PDB file of C-alpha atoms in Angstrom:
ATOM      1  CA  MET A 343      63.284  12.841 -23.600  1.00  0.00           C
ATOM      2  CA  HIS A 344      60.632  12.975 -26.848  1.00  0.00           C
ATOM      3  CA  VAL A 345      58.030  16.162 -25.188  1.00  0.00           C
ATOM      4  CA  ASN A 346      55.225  14.211 -26.029  1.00  0.00           C
ATOM      5  CA  THR A 347      56.507  11.394 -23.121  1.00  0.00           C
ATOM      6  CA  LEU A 348      57.027  13.946 -20.807  1.00  0.00           C
ATOM      7  CA  SER A 349      53.575  15.900 -21.455  1.00  0.00           C
ATOM      8  CA  ASN A 350      51.371  12.997 -21.001  1.00  0.00           C
ATOM      9  CA  LEU A 351      53.876  12.175 -17.522  1.00  0.00           C
ATOM     10  CA  ALA A 352      52.998  16.127 -16.188  1.00  0.00           C
ATOM     11  CA  GLN A 353      49.258  14.924 -17.473  1.00  0.00           C
ATOM     12  CA  LEU A 354      48.762  11.935 -15.272  1.00  0.00           C
ATOM     13  CA  LEU A 355      50.675  13.260 -11.918  1.00  0.00           C
ATOM     14  CA  ALA A 356      48.038  16.059 -12.647  1.00  0.00           C
ATOM     15  CA  SER A 357      44.645  13.346 -12.603  1.00  0.00           C
ATOM     16  CA  ALA A 358      46.436  11.671  -9.700  1.00  0.00           C
ATOM     17  CA  GLU A 359      46.259  15.032  -8.494  1.00  0.00           C
ATOM     18  CA  THR A 360      42.428  15.753  -9.419  1.00  0.00           C
ATOM     19  CA  GLU A 361      42.156  12.592  -8.692  1.00  0.00           C
ATOM     20  CA  THR A 362      40.427  12.108 -12.422  1.00  0.00           C
ATOM     21  CA  LEU A 363      42.665   9.205 -13.402  1.00  0.00           C
ATOM     22  CA  ALA A 364      40.804   6.892 -16.032  1.00  0.00           C
ATOM     23  CA  PHE A 365      39.597   3.725 -16.566  1.00  0.00           C
ATOM     24  CA  PRO A 366      38.924   1.453 -19.239  1.00  0.00           C
ATOM     25  CA  THR A 367      34.908   1.066 -20.158  1.00  0.00           C
ATOM     26  CA  SER A 368      35.960  -2.815 -19.602  1.00  0.00           C
ATOM     27  CA  ILE A 369      36.010  -2.268 -16.121  1.00  0.00           C
ATOM     28  CA  ASN A 370      32.194  -0.842 -15.451  1.00  0.00           C
ATOM     29  CA  THR A 371      30.817  -4.354 -14.450  1.00  0.00           C
ATOM     30  CA  ALA A 372      33.384  -4.491 -11.412  1.00  0.00           C
ATOM     31  CA  LEU A 373      33.459  -0.963  -9.841  1.00  0.00           C
ATOM     32  CA  LEU A 374      29.655  -0.770 -10.131  1.00  0.00           C
ATOM     33  CA  LEU A 375      29.597  -4.228  -8.234  1.00  0.00           C
ATOM     34  CA  GLN A 376      32.456  -3.220  -5.896  1.00  0.00           C
ATOM     35  CA  LYS A 377      30.039   0.048  -5.754  1.00  0.00           C
ATOM     36  CA  GLU A 378      26.741  -1.398  -4.605  1.00  0.00           C
ATOM     37  CA  LEU A 379      28.960  -3.792  -2.484  1.00  0.00           C
ATOM     38  CA  ALA A 380      29.842  -0.279  -0.575  1.00  0.00           C
ATOM     39  CA  ASN A 381      26.671   0.080  -0.036  1.00  0.00           C
ATOM     40  CA  PRO A 382      25.020  -0.903   3.611  1.00  0.00           C
ATOM     41  CA  ASP A 383      22.095  -1.925   2.027  1.00  0.00           C
ATOM     42  CA  CYS A 384      22.686  -2.928  -0.963  1.00  0.00           C
ATOM     43  CA  HIS A 385      21.162  -6.542  -1.162  1.00  0.00           C
ATOM     44  CA  SER A 386      22.356 -10.059  -2.593  1.00  0.00           C
ATOM     45  CA  ALA A 387      19.700 -10.349  -4.991  1.00  0.00           C
ATOM     46  CA  ASP A 388      20.981  -7.057  -7.013  1.00  0.00           C
ATOM     47  CA  ILE A 389      24.632  -8.479  -6.451  1.00  0.00           C
ATOM     48  CA  SER A 390      23.581 -11.986  -8.003  1.00  0.00           C
ATOM     49  CA  ARG A 391      21.821 -10.336 -10.582  1.00  0.00           C
ATOM     50  CA  LEU A 392      25.678  -8.112 -11.389  1.00  0.00           C
ATOM     51  CA  LEU A 393      27.747 -10.652 -10.880  1.00  0.00           C
ATOM     52  CA  LEU A 394      25.365 -12.206 -13.393  1.00  0.00           C
ATOM     53  CA  CYS A 395      26.482  -9.910 -16.363  1.00  0.00           C
ATOM     54  CA  GLU A 396      30.066 -10.480 -15.606  1.00  0.00           C
ATOM     55  CA  PRO A 397      30.499 -14.378 -16.302  1.00  0.00           C
ATOM     56  CA  THR A 398      34.226 -14.713 -15.137  1.00  0.00           C
ATOM     57  CA  LEU A 399      33.509 -12.949 -12.316  1.00  0.00           C
ATOM     58  CA  SER A 400      30.830 -15.361 -11.066  1.00  0.00           C
ATOM     59  CA  ALA A 401      33.034 -17.888 -12.413  1.00  0.00           C
ATOM     60  CA  ARG A 402      35.572 -16.689  -9.901  1.00  0.00           C
ATOM     61  CA  ALA A 403      32.117 -16.205  -7.091  1.00  0.00           C
ATOM     62  CA  VAL A 404      32.131 -20.293  -7.034  1.00  0.00           C
ATOM     63  CA  ALA A 405      35.061 -21.225  -6.765  1.00  0.00           C
ATOM     64  CA  MET A 406      36.086 -19.398  -3.910  1.00  0.00           C
ATOM     65  CA  ALA A 407      33.276 -20.037  -3.063  1.00  0.00           C
ATOM     66  CA  ASN A 408      33.996 -23.463  -2.486  1.00  0.00           C
ATOM     67  CA  SER A 409      37.726 -22.998  -1.971  1.00  0.00           C
ATOM     68  CA  ALA A 410      38.785 -24.576   0.966  1.00  0.00           C
ATOM     69  CA  LEU A 411      38.921 -21.212   2.681  1.00  0.00           C
ATOM     70  CA  PHE A 412      35.362 -20.639   3.269  1.00  0.00           C
ATOM     71  CA  ALA A 413      34.145 -24.477   2.351  1.00  0.00           C
ATOM     72  CA  ARG A 414      35.026 -25.622   5.492  1.00  0.00           C
ATOM     73  CA  GLY A 415      33.976 -28.965   7.154  1.00  0.00           C
ATOM     74  CA  GLN A 416      31.690 -30.588   4.703  1.00  0.00           C
ATOM     75  CA  ALA A 417      30.378 -27.415   3.689  1.00  0.00           C
ATOM     76  CA  PRO A 418      28.142 -29.020  -0.355  1.00  0.00           C
ATOM     77  CA  ALA A 419      30.093 -27.750  -3.117  1.00  0.00           C
ATOM     78  CA  VAL A 420      27.531 -24.159  -4.283  1.00  0.00           C
ATOM     79  CA  THR A 421      26.882 -24.723  -8.327  1.00  0.00           C
ATOM     80  CA  SER A 422      25.198 -21.236  -7.883  1.00  0.00           C
ATOM     81  CA  VAL A 423      25.975 -17.339  -7.760  1.00  0.00           C
ATOM     82  CA  ARG A 424      23.316 -16.437  -5.159  1.00  0.00           C
ATOM     83  CA  ALA A 425      24.669 -18.846  -3.379  1.00  0.00           C
ATOM     84  CA  ALA A 426      28.320 -18.146  -3.352  1.00  0.00           C
ATOM     85  CA  VAL A 427      27.289 -14.537  -2.790  1.00  0.00           C
ATOM     86  CA  GLU A 428      25.778 -16.234   0.358  1.00  0.00           C
ATOM     87  CA  ARG A 429      28.484 -17.973   2.074  1.00  0.00           C
ATOM     88  CA  LEU A 430      31.244 -14.739   1.082  1.00  0.00           C
ATOM     89  CA  GLY A 431      29.806 -12.228   2.030  1.00  0.00           C
ATOM     90  CA  HIS A 432      29.559  -8.515   0.665  1.00  0.00           C
ATOM     91  CA  ARG A 433      32.981  -7.929   2.172  1.00  0.00           C
ATOM     92  CA  ASN A 434      35.516 -10.703   0.139  1.00  0.00           C
ATOM     93  CA  LEU A 435      32.914  -9.982  -2.858  1.00  0.00           C
ATOM     94  CA  TYR A 436      34.060  -6.535  -2.857  1.00  0.00           C
ATOM     95  CA  SER A 437      37.278  -7.973  -2.204  1.00  0.00           C
ATOM     96  CA  LEU A 438      36.778 -10.572  -5.319  1.00  0.00           C
ATOM     97  CA  ALA A 439      35.578  -6.969  -7.051  1.00  0.00           C
ATOM     98  CA  THR A 440      38.650  -5.101  -7.061  1.00  0.00           C
ATOM     99  CA  ALA A 441      41.142  -7.928  -8.191  1.00  0.00           C
ATOM    100  CA  ALA A 442      38.382  -7.679 -11.500  1.00  0.00           C
ATOM    101  CA  VAL A 443      39.316  -3.907 -11.313  1.00  0.00           C
ATOM    102  CA  ILE A 444      42.671  -4.253 -11.159  1.00  0.00           C
ATOM    103  CA  ARG A 445      43.238  -6.858 -14.013  1.00  0.00           C
ATOM    104  CA  GLN A 446      41.125  -5.432 -16.256  1.00  0.00           C
ATOM    105  CA  LEU A 447      43.867  -3.170 -15.978  1.00  0.00           C
ATOM    106  CA  ASN A 448      46.612  -4.750 -17.633  1.00  0.00           C
ATOM    107  CA  ALA A 449      43.802  -7.306 -19.723  1.00  0.00           C
ATOM    108  CA  GLY A 450      45.165  -4.951 -23.435  1.00  0.00           C
ATOM    109  CA  ILE A 451      48.766  -4.787 -22.671  1.00  0.00           C
ATOM    110  CA  ARG A 452      50.370  -5.234 -25.897  1.00  0.00           C
ATOM    111  CA  ASP A 453      54.696  -4.628 -24.977  1.00  0.00           C
ATOM    112  CA  THR A 454      55.602  -7.808 -24.521  1.00  0.00           C
ATOM    113  CA  ALA A 455      57.931  -6.322 -21.646  1.00  0.00           C
ATOM    114  CA  LEU A 456      55.306  -4.364 -20.053  1.00  0.00           C
ATOM    115  CA  ARG A 457      52.896  -7.265 -20.460  1.00  0.00           C
ATOM    116  CA  ALA A 458      54.767  -9.434 -18.867  1.00  0.00           C
ATOM    117  CA  ARG A 459      56.104  -7.793 -15.406  1.00  0.00           C
ATOM    118  CA  ALA A 460      51.644  -6.805 -14.900  1.00  0.00           C
ATOM    119  CA  THR A 461      51.389 -11.154 -15.020  1.00  0.00           C
ATOM    120  CA  GLN A 462      54.464 -11.007 -12.563  1.00  0.00           C
ATOM    121  CA  LEU A 463      52.766  -8.452  -9.821  1.00  0.00           C
ATOM    122  CA  TRP A 464      49.551  -9.772 -10.548  1.00  0.00           C
ATOM    123  CA  ALA A 465      51.369 -13.367  -8.704  1.00  0.00           C
ATOM    124  CA  HIS A 466      52.473 -11.125  -6.579  1.00  0.00           C
ATOM    125  CA  THR A 467      49.972  -8.946  -5.540  1.00  0.00           C
ATOM    126  CA  VAL A 468      47.844 -12.709  -4.903  1.00  0.00           C
ATOM    127  CA  HIS A 469      50.571 -14.684  -2.909  1.00  0.00           C
ATOM    128  CA  VAL A 470      51.304 -11.314  -0.898  1.00  0.00           C
ATOM    129  CA  ALA A 471      46.851 -11.299   0.024  1.00  0.00           C
ATOM    130  CA  ALA A 472      46.940 -15.127   0.100  1.00  0.00           C
ATOM    131  CA  LEU A 473      49.643 -14.982   2.644  1.00  0.00           C
ATOM    132  CA  SER A 474      48.519 -11.045   4.290  1.00  0.00           C
ATOM    133  CA  HIS A 475      44.813 -13.125   5.130  1.00  0.00           C
ATOM    134  CA  GLU A 476      47.678 -16.127   6.854  1.00  0.00           C
ATOM    135  CA  ILE A 477      49.863 -13.771   8.628  1.00  0.00           C
ATOM    136  CA  ALA A 478      46.534 -11.861  10.395  1.00  0.00           C
ATOM    137  CA  ARG A 479      45.459 -14.981  11.789  1.00  0.00           C
ATOM    138  CA  ALA A 480      48.479 -16.071  12.810  1.00  0.00           C
ATOM    139  CA  VAL A 481      51.072 -13.877  13.794  1.00  0.00           C
ATOM    140  CA  THR A 482      49.297 -10.135  13.766  1.00  0.00           C
ATOM    141  CA  HIS A 483      46.725 -10.680  14.632  1.00  0.00           C
ATOM    142  CA  ALA A 484      44.487  -8.184  12.567  1.00  0.00           C
ATOM    143  CA  ASP A 485      41.379  -8.510  10.832  1.00  0.00           C
ATOM    144  CA  ALA A 486      42.147 -10.766   7.495  1.00  0.00           C
ATOM    145  CA  ASP A 487      39.496 -10.367   5.743  1.00  0.00           C
ATOM    146  CA  THR A 488      40.653  -6.698   5.989  1.00  0.00           C
ATOM    147  CA  ALA A 489      44.369  -7.887   5.682  1.00  0.00           C
ATOM    148  CA  LEU A 490      42.820  -9.489   2.712  1.00  0.00           C
ATOM    149  CA  PHE A 491      42.079  -6.741   0.260  1.00  0.00           C
ATOM    150  CA  ALA A 492      45.130  -4.745   1.459  1.00  0.00           C
ATOM    151  CA  GLY A 493      46.813  -7.326  -0.157  1.00  0.00           C
ATOM    152  CA  ILE A 494      44.880  -6.840  -2.877  1.00  0.00           C
ATOM    153  CA  VAL A 495      45.032  -3.778  -4.348  1.00  0.00           C
ATOM    154  CA  HIS A 496      48.471  -2.629  -2.445  1.00  0.00           C
ATOM    155  CA  GLU A 497      50.250  -2.419  -5.721  1.00  0.00           C
ATOM    156  CA  VAL A 498      46.788  -0.676  -7.353  1.00  0.00           C
ATOM    157  CA  ALA A 499      49.306   1.802  -8.271  1.00  0.00           C
ATOM    158  CA  GLY A 500      51.526  -0.328 -10.799  1.00  0.00           C
ATOM    159  CA  PHE A 501      48.799  -1.447 -12.252  1.00  0.00           C
ATOM    160  CA  TYR A 502      47.625   1.269 -13.125  1.00  0.00           C
ATOM    161  CA  LEU A 503      51.137   2.699 -14.353  1.00  0.00           C
ATOM    162  CA  LEU A 504      51.902  -0.213 -16.406  1.00  0.00           C
ATOM    163  CA  ALA A 505      48.290   0.771 -18.386  1.00  0.00           C
ATOM    164  CA  GLN A 506      49.043   3.637 -19.085  1.00  0.00           C
ATOM    165  CA  ALA A 507      53.234   3.291 -20.184  1.00  0.00           C
ATOM    166  CA  ASP A 508      51.618   0.681 -23.037  1.00  0.00           C
ATOM    167  CA  LYS A 509      50.423   3.769 -24.436  1.00  0.00           C
ATOM    168  CA  THR A 510      53.110   6.140 -24.091  1.00  0.00           C
ATOM    169  CA  PRO A 511      56.215   5.017 -25.990  1.00  0.00           C
ATOM    170  CA  GLY A 512      59.188   5.878 -23.031  1.00  0.00           C
ATOM    171  CA  LEU A 513      56.662   6.414 -19.569  1.00  0.00           C
ATOM    172  CA  TYR A 514      58.302   3.728 -18.320  1.00  0.00           C
ATOM    173  CA  ALA A 515      61.839   3.860 -19.211  1.00  0.00           C
ATOM    174  CA  GLN A 516      61.212   7.559 -18.317  1.00  0.00           C
ATOM    175  CA  LEU A 517      60.177   6.362 -15.046  1.00  0.00           C
ATOM    176  CA  GLU A 518      62.492   3.705 -13.653  1.00  0.00           C
ATOM    177  CA  THR A 519      64.333   6.300 -11.916  1.00  0.00           C
ATOM    178  CA  GLN A 520      61.570   7.899 -10.225  1.00  0.00           C
ATOM    179  CA  MET A 521      59.297   4.946  -9.940  1.00  0.00           C
ATOM    180  CA  ALA A 522      58.171   5.494  -5.600  1.00  0.00           C
ATOM    181  CA  PRO A 523      57.192   8.514  -5.714  1.00  0.00           C
ATOM    182  CA  THR A 524      55.205   8.825  -8.663  1.00  0.00           C
ATOM    183  CA  LEU A 525      53.370   5.804  -7.558  1.00  0.00           C
ATOM    184  CA  GLU A 526      52.993   7.156  -4.269  1.00  0.00           C
ATOM    185  CA  VAL A 527      50.865  10.212  -6.193  1.00  0.00           C
ATOM    186  CA  ILE A 528      48.669   7.660  -7.878  1.00  0.00           C
ATOM    187  CA  GLY A 529      48.334   4.857  -5.438  1.00  0.00           C
ATOM    188  CA  ARG A 530      46.553   7.616  -3.609  1.00  0.00           C
ATOM    189  CA  ALA A 531      43.932   8.685  -5.958  1.00  0.00           C
ATOM    190  CA  LEU A 532      43.628   5.098  -6.667  1.00  0.00           C
ATOM    191  CA  MET A 533      42.597   4.291  -3.235  1.00  0.00           C
ATOM    192  CA  GLN A 534      40.304   7.946  -3.965  1.00  0.00           C
ATOM    193  CA  GLN A 535      38.354   6.880  -6.690  1.00  0.00           C
ATOM    194  CA  LEU A 536      38.512   3.543  -6.020  1.00  0.00           C
ATOM    195  CA  GLY A 537      36.856   4.486  -2.266  1.00  0.00           C
ATOM    196  CA  VAL A 538      39.865   1.693  -0.742  1.00  0.00           C
ATOM    197  CA  PRO A 539      39.372   2.510   3.619  1.00  0.00           C
ATOM    198  CA  PRO A 540      40.879   4.913   4.894  1.00  0.00           C
ATOM    199  CA  SER A 541      42.591   2.570   7.522  1.00  0.00           C
ATOM    200  CA  VAL A 542      43.719   0.225   4.620  1.00  0.00           C
ATOM    201  CA  ALA A 543      45.090   2.491   2.155  1.00  0.00           C
ATOM    202  CA  ASP A 544      46.234   4.759   5.511  1.00  0.00           C
ATOM    203  CA  ALA A 545      48.230   1.343   5.332  1.00  0.00           C
ATOM    204  CA  VAL A 546      49.400   0.766   1.671  1.00  0.00           C
ATOM    205  CA  ASN A 547      50.977   4.634   1.771  1.00  0.00           C
ATOM    206  CA  ALA A 548      53.064   3.574   4.812  1.00  0.00           C
ATOM    207  CA  LEU A 549      54.425   0.563   3.076  1.00  0.00           C
ATOM    208  CA  PRO A 550      57.099   2.788   0.997  1.00  0.00           C
ATOM    209  CA  GLY A 551      60.560   2.563   3.200  1.00  0.00           C
ATOM    210  CA  SER A 552      59.220   0.688   6.269  1.00  0.00           C
ATOM    211  CA  THR A 553      60.393  -2.061   7.862  1.00  0.00           C
ATOM    212  CA  ILE A 554      58.405  -3.588  10.042  1.00  0.00           C
ATOM    213  CA  MET A 555      57.869  -2.831  13.996  1.00  0.00           C
ATOM    214  CA  LEU A 556      58.766  -7.071  16.524  1.00  0.00           C
ATOM    215  CA  PRO A 557      56.411  -7.192  17.354  1.00  0.00           C
ATOM    216  CA  PRO A 558      54.736  -7.438  14.132  1.00  0.00           C
ATOM    217  CA  GLU A 559      51.118  -5.969  14.276  1.00  0.00           C
ATOM    218  CA  GLY A 560      48.610  -4.692  12.486  1.00  0.00           C
ATOM    219  CA  LEU A 561      47.940  -4.249   8.763  1.00  0.00           C
ATOM    220  CA  ARG A 562      50.538  -2.616   7.537  1.00  0.00           C
ATOM    221  CA  ASP A 563      53.644  -5.266   9.621  1.00  0.00           C
ATOM    222  CA  THR A 564      51.183  -7.322   8.194  1.00  0.00           C
ATOM    223  CA  LEU A 565      52.011  -6.269   4.359  1.00  0.00           C
ATOM    224  CA  LEU A 566      54.968  -5.562   4.137  1.00  0.00           C
ATOM    225  CA  LEU A 567      55.665  -9.467   6.228  1.00  0.00           C
ATOM    226  CA  ALA A 568      53.378 -10.502   3.212  1.00  0.00           C
ATOM    227  CA  LYS A 569      55.687  -9.372   0.772  1.00  0.00           C
ATOM    228  CA  ALA A 570      58.696 -10.029   1.977  1.00  0.00           C
ATOM    229  CA  LEU A 571      57.776 -14.100   2.172  1.00  0.00           C
ATOM    230  CA  ALA A 572      56.032 -13.677  -1.167  1.00  0.00           C
ATOM    231  CA  PRO A 573      57.350 -16.328  -3.219  1.00  0.00           C
ATOM    232  CA  VAL A 574      57.397 -13.997  -6.344  1.00  0.00           C
ATOM    233  CA  PRO A 575      58.243 -10.681  -6.257  1.00  0.00           C
ATOM    234  CA  SER A 576      57.285  -7.248  -6.928  1.00  0.00           C
ATOM    235  CA  PRO A 577      59.005  -6.533 -11.502  1.00  0.00           C
ATOM    236  CA  LEU A 578      58.998  -2.926  -9.599  1.00  0.00           C
ATOM    237  CA  PRO A 579      61.259  -0.664  -8.882  1.00  0.00           C
ATOM    238  CA  GLN A 580      59.815  -0.308  -4.984  1.00  0.00           C
ATOM    239  CA  ALA A 581      61.387   2.449  -2.292  1.00  0.00           C
ATOM    240  CA  PRO A 582      64.107   0.314   0.344  1.00  0.00           C
ATOM    241  CA  VAL A 583      63.010  -1.554   4.004  1.00  0.00           C
ATOM    242  CA  THR A 584      65.550  -1.714   6.517  1.00  0.00           C
ATOM    243  CA  ILE A 585      65.573  -4.803   7.694  1.00  0.00           C
ATOM    244  CA  SER A 586      67.499  -4.799  11.271  1.00  0.00           C
ATOM    245  CA  ARG A 587      70.103  -8.160  11.863  1.00  0.00           C
ATOM    246  CA  GLN A 588      66.917  -8.367  14.543  1.00  0.00           C
ATOM    247  CA  LEU A 589      64.657  -8.225  12.074  1.00  0.00           C
ATOM    248  CA  ARG A 590      66.402 -10.499   9.454  1.00  0.00           C
ATOM    249  CA  ALA A 591      66.733 -13.208  12.211  1.00  0.00           C
ATOM    250  CA  TYR A 592      62.840 -13.119  13.736  1.00  0.00           C
ATOM    251  CA  LEU A 593      61.868 -13.989   9.582  1.00  0.00           C
ATOM    252  CA  ASP A 594      64.049 -16.260   8.891  1.00  0.00           C
ATOM    253  CA  SER A 595      64.428 -18.475  13.179  1.00  0.00           C
ATOM    254  CA  ASP A 596      60.301 -18.179  13.319  1.00  0.00           C
ATOM    255  CA  PRO A 597      58.222 -21.368  13.012  1.00  0.00           C
ATOM    256  CA  VAL A 598      54.718 -20.347  11.461  1.00  0.00           C
ATOM    257  CA  LEU A 599      55.908 -17.614   9.512  1.00  0.00           C
ATOM    258  CA  GLN A 600      58.600 -20.147   7.892  1.00  0.00           C
ATOM    259  CA  ALA A 601      55.715 -23.191   8.451  1.00  0.00           C
ATOM    260  CA  LEU A 602      53.825 -19.882   5.876  1.00  0.00           C
ATOM    261  CA  ARG A 603      57.743 -19.036   3.238  1.00  0.00           C
ATOM    262  CA  GLU A 604      57.245 -23.042   2.875  1.00  0.00           C
ATOM    263  CA  GLN A 605      54.319 -24.756   2.885  1.00  0.00           C
ATOM    264  CA  PRO A 606      50.721 -23.153   2.720  1.00  0.00           C
ATOM    265  CA  SER A 607      48.264 -23.659   3.686  1.00  0.00           C
ATOM    266  CA  ALA A 608      45.162 -25.601   1.448  1.00  0.00           C
ATOM    267  CA  GLU A 609      42.749 -22.360   2.062  1.00  0.00           C
ATOM    268  CA  ALA A 610      45.869 -19.917   0.483  1.00  0.00           C
ATOM    269  CA  LYS A 611      46.861 -22.356  -1.790  1.00  0.00           C
ATOM    270  CA  GLY A 612      42.662 -22.155  -3.195  1.00  0.00           C
ATOM    271  CA  LEU A 613      42.141 -18.664  -3.116  1.00  0.00           C
ATOM    272  CA  ILE A 614      45.734 -18.157  -5.276  1.00  0.00           C
ATOM    273  CA  ALA A 615      44.032 -20.977  -8.203  1.00  0.00           C
ATOM    274  CA  VAL A 616      41.341 -18.743  -7.889  1.00  0.00           C
ATOM    275  CA  LEU A 617      42.180 -15.742  -7.911  1.00  0.00           C
ATOM    276  CA  LEU A 618      45.309 -16.594 -10.534  1.00  0.00           C
ATOM    277  CA  SER A 619      43.147 -18.383 -12.990  1.00  0.00           C
TER     278      SER A 619
END
């Protein structure tokens, strides 16, 4: 391997260890919005102004507010950013802002193969997020909004690595044999830099090599179930997940999980459509 590739890999890992990973300037608005939403004293008017600085994010906020997940019953259609902010609430807007940060990490990838992996990874992420929300409500009884957010961030290290690999020829090939430990190091750093709550970061960091407990419970099991049921797999090498015969029988026979796998709810479909748009 070229010495420059090894040097870049060492620098990337060193930056992760010191939590100084660099972000492209194109995500500044989303990062600022995320920081503002994390402030318990932030005001809806300030959030609306920040959203209006990013038209794509504004459009997604309005679309999400009008999706079946949030516009239940005969709720009138939302037609403004301010109304979307009020309907979604700060926690769901935080998830949306984080999704925008993650998507922007890969917006400029030029390499065809890496871009294809990034596209598939985002589709996997979106399905896991939507499934996590439903599984939390119906199966594990975890907080559904937290599960949605955890699903959005659970592959953030993969997106960052793909973006860095596009800038460093040969880096991805070097990492294919040691992807899992590298993703773990980068993921822990990104969780810190993005201000991910410890409970969510702990659940995501615990995913590699884990197995689902029976009966499944908590955020980690919610994510593992969602990843197992997601119709789009992650394109990145994953740490092996132990699936016992008992667990396989549970996954294949539980009627609630089968329904989620075969026929996602209108709420899940709407959320997937918004996040993929």
